Amino acid sequence: MSDNFIPPTAKIVHPDPEETAPKYTPPPPPKFSLRKCLKCSGYGKGLIVHNGLCRSCNLSTFPPLTDAELTDGWFSVSDIGDNFVLKKIVKLEEEYVPENRVMVGSRIKIHHVSRLLSNNEIYSTSRSEVDGKLVGGTDDEEEIIVGRGNVIKGLDIALLTMVLGETSLIKILSPSYSYLTNPSLTPKVKLGDSLLIEVKVTSCGDILPRFPTKEELEATKQSRKKEAEQELKENPPVPYQERRSIALKEKDLGNVQFSLGNYKSAKSHYDNGFINIFIHRDEWSHFVSDSEKELFNEVKSVLHLNRCCCRLKMGELDDALWDADKSIEFHGGDYVKGHFRRMQVYVGFLRRELEKEKGGKYWDVERAEGYAGRAREDWRRCGEILGGKVDGAIEKSYKVLEGLENVLAKVRRKYEKDQKKLYKDKIVKGLDENYRKLKIKEERRKKKEDEDEDEDMPELED
């Protein structure tokens, strides 16, 4: 008998499909960062709300709208799909256009009447009169920026579904959308109270940009840092020695233009020299060595000195004085050429003051004497640095200074003489004239008193 023989009376039992079917192995969870719904285990970016459920499962955890609410036109406007922020459109005054829609950041103006849903009591309003009763408002529209936390969360969410000219009723049924704690500014509202707000959008202005969060600011900072590092990697800074060489070449080109009398072009070359050796203050303080600083300061001193000469030739005395001061400063103080150029600048100031006097313009004697004194002081410093042996150019400038000082002394004497004459003519003579008038007035007064006294005396009898 075969092993495969089946008796006629045997009962055939078919195998269970679940036992014969291949086992299904679920796919591994996605490697990208997406949250998983705690109820249905579904994934989806932006679909999981704050309580860990997806929007679909989240709806089932909240009480649905009643038939009366649905019939009356109420619908949910919550951003997470619950039914704790309801809205009912009362009136639309304008035809809908996209430009009139309230957006995040919109500057809008509203009128509102805010009530407690339990007893219909008004706790805040912008209206002065509601249903024929005075309610304490001023009828001034309130201006807010939507989505910036200017109003409670539920109202902020509802406003984002409104348009210009729309009047709607808003129900807020959860403290998480109204007041999480007992509000001190609205004493009538207690924790857990449901609210009913009638709001009308009366104005909808431009959208204001949102101020970035700390995280966004930090991300921007890191992004700029990486861009700066990449820029530095692609365009490394020119070495200090090469930068000094470029500045000195610009100085030589400026000297050539100066010798040709092209002072403006020469100044442009000196300016380019400064551009090439410019170093930021932080880099100068932390990365430049002392020896490199000395070399840079030496180049700066020469550029300032040469640019001072250009500005002297162009009559820009104030700027020339600044360059002369900087030239002395970067050289360490004892710089003969710097003091000599500054002496020439002060001589130029003195000559300008004397030209004003000659032209009959307003000028200042004390200021001119100050310029002469400072020029003489720089000449003295040149002599000290050189040990008393000054060269021909310094002596020549000193002769010019002496000549201008002699002119200034003459003008000073003339000025003092004119002052004395003015004092005598205007002040002294004026005082004498006033004294004479007072004396005449006093004599007249005394004469009148004598005449009045004679009239009061009794007549003599015959």
CSV table of C-alpha atoms in Angstrom, one decimal:
chain,number,residue,atom,x,y,z
A,1,MET,CA,0.0,0.0,0.0
A,2,SER,CA,1.3,3.4,-1.0
A,3,ASP,CA,2.2,5.9,1.6
A,4,ASN,CA,0.2,8.5,-0.4
A,5,PHE,CA,-3.1,6.5,-0.3
A,6,ILE,CA,-6.1,8.4,1.2
A,7,PRO,CA,-9.0,6.3,2.5
A,8,PRO,CA,-12.4,7.1,1.0
A,9,THR,CA,-13.8,7.8,4.4
A,10,ALA,CA,-11.1,10.3,5.3
A,11,LYS,CA,-12.1,13.9,6.0
A,12,ILE,CA,-10.2,16.5,3.9
A,13,VAL,CA,-9.1,19.5,6.0
A,14,HIS,CA,-7.7,22.4,4.0
A,15,PRO,CA,-4.7,24.3,5.4
A,16,ASP,CA,-5.1,27.7,7.1
A,17,PRO,CA,-4.2,30.4,4.6
A,18,GLU,CA,-2.5,32.5,7.3
A,19,GLU,CA,-0.2,29.6,8.1
A,20,THR,CA,0.7,28.9,4.5
A,21,ALA,CA,1.0,32.6,3.4
A,22,PRO,CA,4.5,34.2,3.6
A,23,LYS,CA,5.0,36.3,6.7
A,24,TYR,CA,4.9,40.1,6.1
A,25,THR,CA,7.8,42.0,7.5
A,26,PRO,CA,7.0,45.7,8.0
A,27,PRO,CA,9.5,48.2,6.5
A,28,PRO,CA,12.0,49.8,8.9
A,29,PRO,CA,11.1,53.3,10.1
A,30,PRO,CA,12.3,56.1,7.9
A,31,LYS,CA,15.8,57.4,8.5
A,32,PHE,CA,14.8,61.1,8.1
A,33,SER,CA,13.5,63.0,11.2
A,34,LEU,CA,9.7,62.7,11.2
A,35,ARG,CA,7.4,62.4,14.2
A,36,LYS,CA,5.2,59.4,14.6
A,37,CYS,CA,1.5,59.5,15.6
A,38,LEU,CA,1.1,57.9,19.0
A,39,LYS,CA,-2.3,56.4,18.0
A,40,CYS,CA,-2.1,55.3,14.4
A,41,SER,CA,1.8,55.2,14.1
A,42,GLY,CA,1.5,57.3,10.9
A,43,TYR,CA,4.3,59.5,9.8
A,44,GLY,CA,4.1,62.9,8.2
A,45,LYS,CA,6.1,66.1,8.3
A,46,GLY,CA,3.9,68.9,9.8
A,47,LEU,CA,1.0,66.5,10.5
A,48,ILE,CA,1.8,65.7,14.1
A,49,VAL,CA,0.3,68.3,16.6
A,50,HIS,CA,1.5,69.2,20.0
A,51,ASN,CA,-0.2,66.3,21.8
A,52,GLY,CA,1.7,63.7,19.7
A,53,LEU,CA,-1.3,62.7,17.5
A,54,CYS,CA,-1.8,63.3,13.8
A,55,ARG,CA,-4.5,65.7,12.7
A,56,SER,CA,-6.9,63.0,11.9
A,57,CYS,CA,-6.6,61.2,15.2
A,58,ASN,CA,-6.5,64.5,17.0
A,59,LEU,CA,-10.0,65.3,15.8
A,60,SER,CA,-11.4,62.2,17.4
A,61,THR,CA,-10.2,63.3,20.8
A,62,PHE,CA,-12.3,66.5,20.9
A,63,PRO,CA,-16.0,66.9,21.2
A,64,PRO,CA,-17.6,67.4,17.7
A,65,LEU,CA,-19.7,70.5,16.8
A,66,THR,CA,-23.3,70.1,17.8
A,67,ASP,CA,-26.0,70.0,15.1
A,68,ALA,CA,-27.2,73.4,16.2
A,69,GLU,CA,-23.7,74.9,15.8
A,70,LEU,CA,-23.4,73.4,12.4
A,71,THR,CA,-26.8,74.6,11.3
A,72,ASP,CA,-26.1,78.1,12.6
A,73,GLY,CA,-22.9,78.4,10.5
A,74,TRP,CA,-20.2,77.7,13.0
A,75,PHE,CA,-17.0,76.0,11.9
A,76,SER,CA,-13.6,75.2,13.4
A,77,VAL,CA,-10.6,77.5,12.6
A,78,SER,CA,-8.1,75.9,15.0
A,79,ASP,CA,-4.6,75.4,13.6
A,80,ILE,CA,-4.3,71.8,15.0
A,81,GLY,CA,-7.8,70.5,14.0
A,82,ASP,CA,-9.5,70.7,17.4
A,83,ASN,CA,-12.9,72.4,17.9
A,84,PHE,CA,-11.8,74.9,20.6
A,85,VAL,CA,-11.8,77.9,18.3
A,86,LEU,CA,-15.0,78.3,16.3
A,87,LYS,CA,-16.0,81.1,13.9
A,88,LYS,CA,-19.2,82.3,12.4
A,89,ILE,CA,-19.3,84.9,9.7
A,90,VAL,CA,-21.8,87.6,10.4
A,91,LYS,CA,-21.3,90.1,7.5
A,92,LEU,CA,-19.0,90.7,4.5
A,93,GLU,CA,-19.0,94.4,3.4
A,94,GLU,CA,-16.5,94.1,0.5
A,95,GLU,CA,-15.9,91.7,-2.3
A,96,TYR,CA,-13.1,89.3,-1.6
A,97,VAL,CA,-9.7,90.1,-3.3
A,98,PRO,CA,-6.4,88.5,-2.3
A,99,GLU,CA,-5.0,91.8,-1.3
A,100,ASN,CA,-7.7,92.3,1.4
A,101,ARG,CA,-6.9,89.0,3.2
A,102,VAL,CA,-5.4,89.2,6.7
A,103,MET,CA,-1.9,87.6,6.7
A,104,VAL,CA,0.7,86.9,9.3
A,105,GLY,CA,2.4,90.3,10.0
A,106,SER,CA,-0.5,92.4,8.6
A,107,ARG,CA,-1.0,95.7,10.4
A,108,ILE,CA,-4.8,95.8,10.9
A,109,LYS,CA,-7.4,97.9,12.8
A,110,ILE,CA,-10.4,96.2,14.4
A,111,HIS,CA,-13.5,96.9,16.5
A,112,HIS,CA,-14.4,94.2,19.0
A,113,VAL,CA,-16.9,93.4,21.7
A,114,SER,CA,-15.5,90.6,24.0
A,115,ARG,CA,-18.0,88.7,26.2
A,116,LEU,CA,-18.0,85.8,28.6
A,117,LEU,CA,-19.8,83.0,26.9
A,118,SER,CA,-21.4,81.8,30.2
A,119,ASN,CA,-23.4,85.0,31.0
A,120,ASN,CA,-22.9,87.2,27.9
A,121,GLU,CA,-21.2,89.9,30.1
A,122,ILE,CA,-18.9,92.3,28.3
A,123,TYR,CA,-15.4,92.3,29.7
A,124,SER,CA,-13.6,94.4,27.0
A,125,THR,CA,-14.7,96.4,24.0
A,126,SER,CA,-13.6,99.2,21.7
A,127,ARG,CA,-17.2,100.3,21.2
A,128,SER,CA,-18.8,103.0,23.3
A,129,GLU,CA,-22.3,101.7,22.8
A,130,VAL,CA,-23.7,98.2,22.3
A,131,ASP,CA,-27.4,97.5,21.8
A,132,GLY,CA,-28.2,101.0,22.8
A,133,LYS,CA,-26.3,100.9,26.1
A,134,LEU,CA,-23.1,102.7,27.0
A,135,VAL,CA,-20.4,100.1,27.6
A,136,GLY,CA,-17.3,102.3,28.3
A,137,GLY,CA,-15.4,102.1,25.0
A,138,THR,CA,-14.1,105.0,23.1
A,139,ASP,CA,-15.1,104.0,19.6
A,140,ASP,CA,-11.4,104.2,18.6
A,141,GLU,CA,-10.2,101.3,16.5
A,142,GLU,CA,-7.5,99.1,18.0
A,143,GLU,CA,-4.4,98.6,15.8
A,144,ILE,CA,-2.6,95.2,16.1
A,145,ILE,CA,-0.1,93.2,14.1
A,146,VAL,CA,-1.5,89.7,13.4
A,147,GLY,CA,0.5,86.7,14.4
A,148,ARG,CA,2.9,88.7,16.8
A,149,GLY,CA,1.1,87.9,20.1
A,150,ASN,CA,-0.6,91.3,20.4
A,151,VAL,CA,-3.9,89.5,21.2
A,152,ILE,CA,-4.8,86.1,22.7
A,153,LYS,CA,-4.0,83.1,20.6
A,154,GLY,CA,-7.5,82.1,19.7
A,155,LEU,CA,-8.3,85.6,18.3
A,156,ASP,CA,-4.9,85.6,16.4
A,157,ILE,CA,-5.8,82.3,14.7
A,158,ALA,CA,-9.3,83.5,13.8
A,159,LEU,CA,-8.1,86.8,12.4
A,160,LEU,CA,-5.9,84.9,9.9
A,161,THR,CA,-9.2,83.6,8.3
A,162,MET,CA,-10.7,87.0,7.9
A,163,VAL,CA,-10.7,89.7,5.2
A,164,LEU,CA,-11.1,93.5,5.1
A,165,GLY,CA,-14.7,94.5,6.1
A,166,GLU,CA,-15.6,91.2,7.6
A,167,THR,CA,-17.6,90.9,10.8
A,168,SER,CA,-17.4,87.6,12.6
A,169,LEU,CA,-18.2,85.9,15.9
A,170,ILE,CA,-15.4,83.9,17.5
A,171,LYS,CA,-15.9,81.3,20.2
A,172,ILE,CA,-12.8,80.4,22.3
A,173,LEU,CA,-13.5,77.3,24.4
A,174,SER,CA,-10.1,76.4,25.9
A,175,PRO,CA,-7.7,78.3,28.2
A,176,SER,CA,-4.9,77.3,25.9
A,177,TYR,CA,-6.3,79.7,23.3
A,178,SER,CA,-7.2,82.5,25.7
A,179,TYR,CA,-5.7,83.0,29.2
A,180,LEU,CA,-3.5,80.3,30.6
A,181,THR,CA,-3.4,82.1,34.0
A,182,ASN,CA,-5.8,84.4,35.7
A,183,PRO,CA,-5.4,87.6,33.7
A,184,SER,CA,-4.7,90.7,35.9
A,185,LEU,CA,-5.7,93.1,33.2
A,186,THR,CA,-9.1,91.5,32.7
A,187,PRO,CA,-10.4,90.8,36.2
A,188,LYS,CA,-13.8,89.6,34.9
A,189,VAL,CA,-12.2,86.7,33.1
A,190,LYS,CA,-11.4,83.7,35.2
A,191,LEU,CA,-9.2,80.7,34.3
A,192,GLY,CA,-11.2,78.3,32.2
A,193,ASP,CA,-13.9,80.8,31.1
A,194,SER,CA,-15.1,80.4,27.5
A,195,LEU,CA,-15.2,83.6,25.4
A,196,LEU,CA,-17.4,85.0,22.7
A,197,ILE,CA,-15.8,87.8,20.6
A,198,GLU,CA,-17.4,89.9,17.9
A,199,VAL,CA,-14.7,91.4,15.7
A,200,LYS,CA,-14.7,93.6,12.6
A,201,VAL,CA,-11.7,94.2,10.5
A,202,THR,CA,-11.9,97.9,9.5
A,203,SER,CA,-8.4,98.4,8.0
A,204,CYS,CA,-5.7,96.0,6.6
A,205,GLY,CA,-2.3,97.5,5.9
A,206,ASP,CA,1.0,96.3,4.7
A,207,ILE,CA,2.6,93.1,6.0
A,208,LEU,CA,5.5,93.9,8.5
A,209,PRO,CA,8.4,91.5,8.5
A,210,ARG,CA,8.7,89.2,11.5
A,211,PHE,CA,11.6,89.8,13.9
A,212,PRO,CA,13.8,86.7,13.7
A,213,THR,CA,14.0,84.3,16.6
A,214,LYS,CA,17.2,83.6,18.5
A,215,GLU,CA,17.6,80.3,16.7
A,216,GLU,CA,17.2,82.0,13.3
A,217,LEU,CA,19.7,84.7,14.3
A,218,GLU,CA,22.2,82.1,15.4
A,219,ALA,CA,21.7,80.1,12.2
A,220,THR,CA,22.3,83.3,10.2
A,221,LYS,CA,25.4,84.1,12.2
A,222,GLN,CA,26.8,80.6,11.6
A,223,SER,CA,25.9,80.8,7.9
A,224,ARG,CA,27.7,84.1,7.6
A,225,LYS,CA,30.7,82.8,9.5
A,226,LYS,CA,30.9,79.8,7.0
A,227,GLU,CA,30.6,82.2,4.1
A,228,ALA,CA,33.4,84.4,5.5
A,229,GLU,CA,35.6,81.3,6.0
A,230,GLN,CA,35.0,80.2,2.5
A,231,GLU,CA,35.7,83.6,1.1
A,232,LEU,CA,38.9,83.8,3.1
A,233,LYS,CA,39.9,80.3,1.8
A,234,GLU,CA,39.2,81.3,-1.8
A,235,ASN,CA,40.7,84.8,-1.5
A,236,PRO,CA,43.4,84.7,1.1
A,237,PRO,CA,44.7,88.0,2.3
A,238,VAL,CA,47.7,89.6,0.8
A,239,PRO,CA,50.8,89.1,3.0
A,240,TYR,CA,51.9,92.1,5.0
A,241,GLN,CA,55.2,92.5,3.3
A,242,GLU,CA,53.5,92.6,-0.1
A,243,ARG,CA,50.9,95.1,1.1
A,244,ARG,CA,53.7,97.4,2.3
A,245,SER,CA,55.5,97.0,-1.1
A,246,ILE,CA,52.3,98.0,-2.9
A,247,ALA,CA,51.8,101.1,-0.7
A,248,LEU,CA,55.4,102.2,-1.3
A,249,LYS,CA,54.9,101.8,-5.0
A,250,GLU,CA,51.8,104.1,-4.8
A,251,LYS,CA,53.9,106.5,-2.8
A,252,ASP,CA,56.6,106.6,-5.5
A,253,LEU,CA,53.9,107.2,-8.2
A,254,GLY,CA,52.5,110.0,-6.1
A,255,ASN,CA,55.9,111.6,-5.8
A,256,VAL,CA,56.2,111.6,-9.6
A,257,GLN,CA,52.8,113.3,-10.0
A,258,PHE,CA,53.7,115.8,-7.3
A,259,SER,CA,56.9,116.8,-9.1
A,260,LEU,CA,54.9,117.4,-12.3
A,261,GLY,CA,52.5,119.7,-10.3
A,262,ASN,CA,49.6,117.2,-10.5
A,263,TYR,CA,48.7,117.5,-6.9
A,264,LYS,CA,45.2,116.0,-7.1
A,265,SER,CA,46.6,112.9,-8.9
A,266,ALA,CA,49.4,112.6,-6.4
A,267,LYS,CA,47.0,112.7,-3.5
A,268,SER,CA,45.0,109.9,-5.2
A,269,HIS,CA,48.1,107.7,-5.2
A,270,TYR,CA,48.8,108.4,-1.6
A,271,ASP,CA,45.2,107.5,-0.7
A,272,ASN,CA,45.6,104.2,-2.6
A,273,GLY,CA,48.7,103.6,-0.5
A,274,PHE,CA,46.6,103.9,2.7
A,275,ILE,CA,44.0,101.6,1.3
A,276,ASN,CA,46.6,98.8,0.7
A,277,ILE,CA,48.0,99.0,4.3
A,278,PHE,CA,44.7,99.3,6.1
A,279,ILE,CA,44.3,96.8,8.9
A,280,HIS,CA,41.2,96.3,11.0
A,281,ARG,CA,41.6,97.3,14.7
A,282,ASP,CA,41.0,93.8,16.0
A,283,GLU,CA,43.5,92.3,13.5
A,284,TRP,CA,46.0,95.0,14.4
A,285,SER,CA,45.6,94.3,18.2
A,286,HIS,CA,45.8,90.5,18.1
A,287,PHE,CA,47.6,89.3,14.9
A,288,VAL,CA,50.2,92.0,13.9
A,289,SER,CA,53.6,91.7,15.6
A,290,ASP,CA,55.4,94.7,17.1
A,291,SER,CA,58.1,94.6,14.5
A,292,GLU,CA,55.4,94.6,11.7
A,293,LYS,CA,53.6,97.5,13.4
A,294,GLU,CA,56.8,99.6,13.3
A,295,LEU,CA,57.2,98.9,9.6
A,296,PHE,CA,53.5,99.8,8.9
A,297,ASN,CA,53.7,103.0,11.0
A,298,GLU,CA,56.8,104.0,9.1
A,299,VAL,CA,54.9,103.7,5.8
A,300,LYS,CA,51.9,105.5,7.2
A,301,SER,CA,54.1,108.4,8.5
A,302,VAL,CA,55.6,108.9,5.0
A,303,LEU,CA,52.2,108.8,3.3
A,304,HIS,CA,50.7,111.3,5.7
A,305,LEU,CA,53.7,113.6,5.2
A,306,ASN,CA,53.5,113.5,1.4
A,307,ARG,CA,49.8,113.9,1.4
A,308,CYS,CA,50.2,116.9,3.7
A,309,CYS,CA,52.4,118.5,1.0
A,310,CYS,CA,49.7,118.0,-1.6
A,311,ARG,CA,47.0,119.5,0.6
A,312,LEU,CA,49.2,122.5,1.3
A,313,LYS,CA,49.6,123.1,-2.4
A,314,MET,CA,45.8,122.8,-2.9
A,315,GLY,CA,45.1,125.1,0.0
A,316,GLU,CA,43.4,122.4,2.1
A,317,LEU,CA,45.0,123.6,5.4
A,318,ASP,CA,42.7,121.9,7.9
A,319,ASP,CA,43.3,118.5,6.2
A,320,ALA,CA,47.0,119.2,5.8
A,321,LEU,CA,47.3,119.9,9.6
A,322,TRP,CA,45.6,116.6,10.4
A,323,ASP,CA,48.1,114.8,8.1
A,324,ALA,CA,51.0,116.6,9.7
A,325,ASP,CA,49.9,115.6,13.2
A,326,LYS,CA,49.4,111.9,12.1
A,327,SER,CA,52.9,111.9,10.5
A,328,ILE,CA,54.5,113.0,13.7
A,329,GLU,CA,52.4,110.5,15.7
A,330,PHE,CA,53.3,107.5,13.6
A,331,HIS,CA,56.9,108.4,13.6
A,332,GLY,CA,57.1,108.5,17.4
A,333,GLY,CA,57.1,112.3,18.0
A,334,ASP,CA,60.7,113.4,17.1
A,335,TYR,CA,60.2,113.8,13.3
A,336,VAL,CA,61.9,116.8,11.8
A,337,LYS,CA,60.0,116.6,8.5
A,338,GLY,CA,56.7,116.3,10.3
A,339,HIS,CA,57.4,119.4,12.5
A,340,PHE,CA,58.6,121.3,9.5
A,341,ARG,CA,55.5,120.5,7.4
A,342,ARG,CA,53.3,121.4,10.4
A,343,MET,CA,55.2,124.7,10.7
A,344,GLN,CA,54.4,125.4,7.0
A,345,VAL,CA,50.7,124.7,7.7
A,346,TYR,CA,50.6,127.2,10.6
A,347,VAL,CA,52.3,129.7,8.4
A,348,GLY,CA,49.6,129.1,5.8
A,349,PHE,CA,46.9,129.7,8.5
A,350,LEU,CA,48.7,133.0,9.5
A,351,ARG,CA,48.9,134.2,5.9
A,352,ARG,CA,45.2,133.5,5.4
A,353,GLU,CA,44.3,135.5,8.5
A,354,LEU,CA,46.4,138.5,7.3
A,355,GLU,CA,44.8,138.3,3.8
A,356,LYS,CA,41.4,138.6,5.5
A,357,GLU,CA,42.6,141.7,7.2
A,358,LYS,CA,44.0,143.1,4.0
A,359,GLY,CA,40.7,142.4,2.2
A,360,GLY,CA,38.6,144.1,4.9
A,361,LYS,CA,37.0,140.8,6.0
A,362,TYR,CA,36.4,139.7,9.6
A,363,TRP,CA,39.5,138.1,11.1
A,364,ASP,CA,40.8,137.3,14.6
A,365,VAL,CA,44.1,138.9,15.9
A,366,GLU,CA,44.4,136.4,18.8
A,367,ARG,CA,43.9,133.5,16.5
A,368,ALA,CA,46.5,134.7,14.1
A,369,GLU,CA,49.0,135.2,17.0
A,370,GLY,CA,48.2,131.6,18.1
A,371,TYR,CA,49.1,130.3,14.6
A,372,ALA,CA,52.4,132.3,14.7
A,373,GLY,CA,53.2,130.9,18.2
A,374,ARG,CA,52.6,127.3,17.2
A,375,ALA,CA,54.7,127.7,14.0
A,376,ARG,CA,57.6,129.1,16.0
A,377,GLU,CA,57.3,126.2,18.4
A,378,ASP,CA,57.6,123.7,15.6
A,379,TRP,CA,60.6,125.6,14.3
A,380,ARG,CA,62.1,125.3,17.8
A,381,ARG,CA,61.5,121.6,17.9
A,382,CYS,CA,63.2,121.1,14.5
A,383,GLY,CA,66.3,122.9,16.0
A,384,GLU,CA,66.2,120.7,19.1
A,385,ILE,CA,66.0,117.4,17.1
A,386,LEU,CA,68.8,118.5,14.7
A,387,GLY,CA,71.0,119.8,17.5
A,388,GLY,CA,70.7,123.5,16.4
A,389,LYS,CA,71.8,122.8,12.8
A,390,VAL,CA,68.8,123.5,10.7
A,391,ASP,CA,68.9,123.2,6.9
A,392,GLY,CA,68.2,125.8,4.3
A,393,ALA,CA,64.5,124.9,3.7
A,394,ILE,CA,63.7,125.3,7.4
A,395,GLU,CA,65.6,128.6,7.6
A,396,LYS,CA,63.7,129.9,4.5
A,397,SER,CA,60.4,129.0,6.1
A,398,TYR,CA,61.4,130.7,9.3
A,399,LYS,CA,62.3,133.9,7.4
A,400,VAL,CA,58.8,133.8,5.9
A,401,LEU,CA,57.4,133.4,9.4
A,402,GLU,CA,59.3,136.3,10.7
A,403,GLY,CA,58.1,138.5,7.9
A,404,LEU,CA,54.5,137.6,8.6
A,405,GLU,CA,55.0,138.2,12.3
A,406,ASN,CA,56.3,141.7,11.6
A,407,VAL,CA,53.2,142.4,9.5
A,408,LEU,CA,51.1,141.0,12.3
A,409,ALA,CA,52.8,143.3,14.8
A,410,LYS,CA,52.1,146.3,12.6
A,411,VAL,CA,48.5,145.3,12.2
A,412,ARG,CA,48.3,144.7,16.0
A,413,ARG,CA,49.6,148.2,16.7
A,414,LYS,CA,47.2,149.7,14.2
A,415,TYR,CA,44.4,147.6,15.7
A,416,GLU,CA,45.2,148.9,19.2
A,417,LYS,CA,45.4,152.5,18.0
A,418,ASP,CA,42.0,152.1,16.2
A,419,GLN,CA,40.6,150.6,19.4
A,420,LYS,CA,41.8,153.6,21.5
A,421,LYS,CA,40.4,156.1,19.0
A,422,LEU,CA,37.1,154.2,18.9
A,423,TYR,CA,37.0,154.2,22.7
A,424,LYS,CA,37.7,157.9,22.8
A,425,ASP,CA,35.2,158.8,20.0
A,426,LYS,CA,32.4,156.5,20.8
A,427,ILE,CA,32.7,155.8,24.5
A,428,VAL,CA,34.4,158.8,26.2
A,429,LYS,CA,32.7,161.4,24.1
A,430,GLY,CA,29.4,159.7,24.5
A,431,LEU,CA,29.8,159.7,28.2
A,432,ASP,CA,30.7,163.4,28.2
A,433,GLU,CA,27.7,164.2,26.0
A,434,ASN,CA,25.4,162.2,28.4
A,435,TYR,CA,26.9,164.0,31.4
A,436,ARG,CA,26.3,167.4,29.7
A,437,LYS,CA,22.7,166.5,29.0
A,438,LEU,CA,22.2,165.3,32.6
A,439,LYS,CA,23.7,168.5,33.9
A,440,ILE,CA,21.4,170.7,31.8
A,441,LYS,CA,18.5,168.6,32.9
A,442,GLU,CA,19.4,169.0,36.5
A,443,GLU,CA,19.8,172.8,36.2
A,444,ARG,CA,16.4,173.0,34.6
A,445,ARG,CA,14.9,170.9,37.4
A,446,LYS,CA,16.5,173.1,40.1
A,447,LYS,CA,15.4,176.3,38.4
A,448,LYS,CA,11.8,175.1,38.2
A,449,GLU,CA,11.9,174.1,41.9
A,450,ASP,CA,13.1,177.6,42.8
A,451,GLU,CA,10.3,179.2,40.8
A,452,ASP,CA,7.7,177.0,42.4
A,453,GLU,CA,9.1,178.0,45.9
A,454,ASP,CA,8.8,181.7,45.0
A,455,GLU,CA,5.2,181.3,44.0
A,456,ASP,CA,4.3,179.7,47.4
A,457,MET,CA,5.8,182.6,49.4
A,458,PRO,CA,3.2,185.1,50.9
A,459,GLU,CA,3.1,188.6,49.4
A,460,LEU,CA,4.6,191.5,51.5
A,461,GLU,CA,2.2,194.1,52.8
A,462,ASP,CA,2.6,197.8,51.8
